[in-house]
Amino acid sequence: METIAIKDDFIKLGQAMKLAGLVDSGVEAKLLIQEGQVKVNGETEYQRGKKLHPGDCFSFQGREVQIK
């Protein structure tokens, strides 16, 4: 499992996907999330603006990333 560190209390899902290198742009993240291809803590997530906090995990195409 990969990890990304954040400085604030939370990071939005679309931003986290970009930071982790899973997508090249926010538009790409938005489309993938709306299509139901991204899971947060094991549940399919449809909101690009979903707030992720340290300890949360998200996955896309078999890659799992944890927020630290």
Short mmCIF file of C-alpha atoms in Angstrom, two decimals:
data_model
loop_
_atom_site.label_atom_id
_atom_site.label_comp_id
_atom_site.label_asym_id
_atom_site.label_seq_id
_atom_site.Cartn_x
_atom_site.Cartn_y
_atom_site.Cartn_z
CA MET A 1 0.00 0.00 0.00
CA GLU A 2 1.29 3.44 -0.94
CA THR A 3 1.01 6.42 1.38
CA ILE A 4 0.77 10.16 0.88
CA ALA A 5 1.39 12.70 3.63
CA ILE A 6 -0.77 15.78 4.04
CA LYS A 7 -0.09 18.93 6.03
CA ASP A 8 -3.69 19.98 6.63
CA ASP A 9 -6.52 18.23 8.47
CA PHE A 10 -7.88 16.75 5.22
CA ILE A 11 -7.39 16.51 1.46
CA LYS A 12 -10.11 16.19 -1.16
CA LEU A 13 -10.27 12.91 -3.08
CA GLY A 14 -9.52 14.44 -6.48
CA GLN A 15 -6.48 16.25 -5.09
CA ALA A 16 -5.26 13.08 -3.38
CA MET A 17 -5.49 11.15 -6.65
CA LYS A 18 -3.36 13.79 -8.36
CA LEU A 19 -0.84 13.85 -5.49
CA ALA A 20 -0.52 10.06 -5.63
CA GLY A 21 0.11 10.20 -9.38
CA LEU A 22 -2.98 8.19 -10.27
CA VAL A 23 -4.32 10.90 -12.60
CA ASP A 24 -2.85 13.81 -14.52
CA SER A 25 -5.65 16.32 -13.93
CA GLY A 26 -8.60 17.17 -11.76
CA VAL A 27 -10.92 16.66 -14.73
CA GLU A 28 -9.63 13.11 -15.18
CA ALA A 29 -10.13 12.42 -11.45
CA LYS A 30 -13.66 13.85 -11.59
CA LEU A 31 -14.68 11.59 -14.48
CA LEU A 32 -13.23 8.44 -12.90
CA ILE A 33 -14.89 9.18 -9.57
CA GLN A 34 -18.27 9.91 -11.20
CA GLU A 35 -18.01 6.61 -13.10
CA GLY A 36 -17.67 4.77 -9.77
CA GLN A 37 -14.10 3.57 -10.38
CA VAL A 38 -12.69 4.85 -7.06
CA LYS A 39 -13.26 3.40 -3.61
CA VAL A 40 -12.74 5.15 -0.28
CA ASN A 41 -12.37 2.91 2.77
CA GLY A 42 -13.78 0.01 0.73
CA GLU A 43 -16.90 1.87 -0.45
CA THR A 44 -17.46 3.22 -3.98
CA GLU A 45 -17.25 7.01 -3.85
CA TYR A 46 -18.93 9.39 -6.32
CA GLN A 47 -17.92 12.76 -4.80
CA ARG A 48 -14.69 14.32 -6.07
CA GLY A 49 -14.75 16.68 -3.09
CA LYS A 50 -14.94 13.87 -0.52
CA LYS A 51 -12.69 14.87 2.39
CA LEU A 52 -10.04 12.33 3.30
CA HIS A 53 -8.38 12.44 6.70
CA PRO A 54 -5.23 10.71 8.00
CA GLY A 55 -5.94 6.99 8.21
CA ASP A 56 -8.37 6.97 5.27
CA CYS A 57 -7.56 4.79 2.25
CA PHE A 58 -8.63 5.02 -1.35
CA SER A 59 -8.11 2.67 -4.26
CA PHE A 60 -8.18 2.86 -8.04
CA GLN A 61 -7.25 0.16 -10.58
CA GLY A 62 -5.76 -2.10 -7.92
CA ARG A 63 -3.57 0.58 -6.35
CA GLU A 64 -4.28 1.42 -2.72
CA VAL A 65 -3.21 4.67 -1.12
CA GLN A 66 -3.41 5.62 2.56
CA ILE A 67 -3.50 9.19 3.85
CA LYS A 68 -0.90 9.94 6.54
#
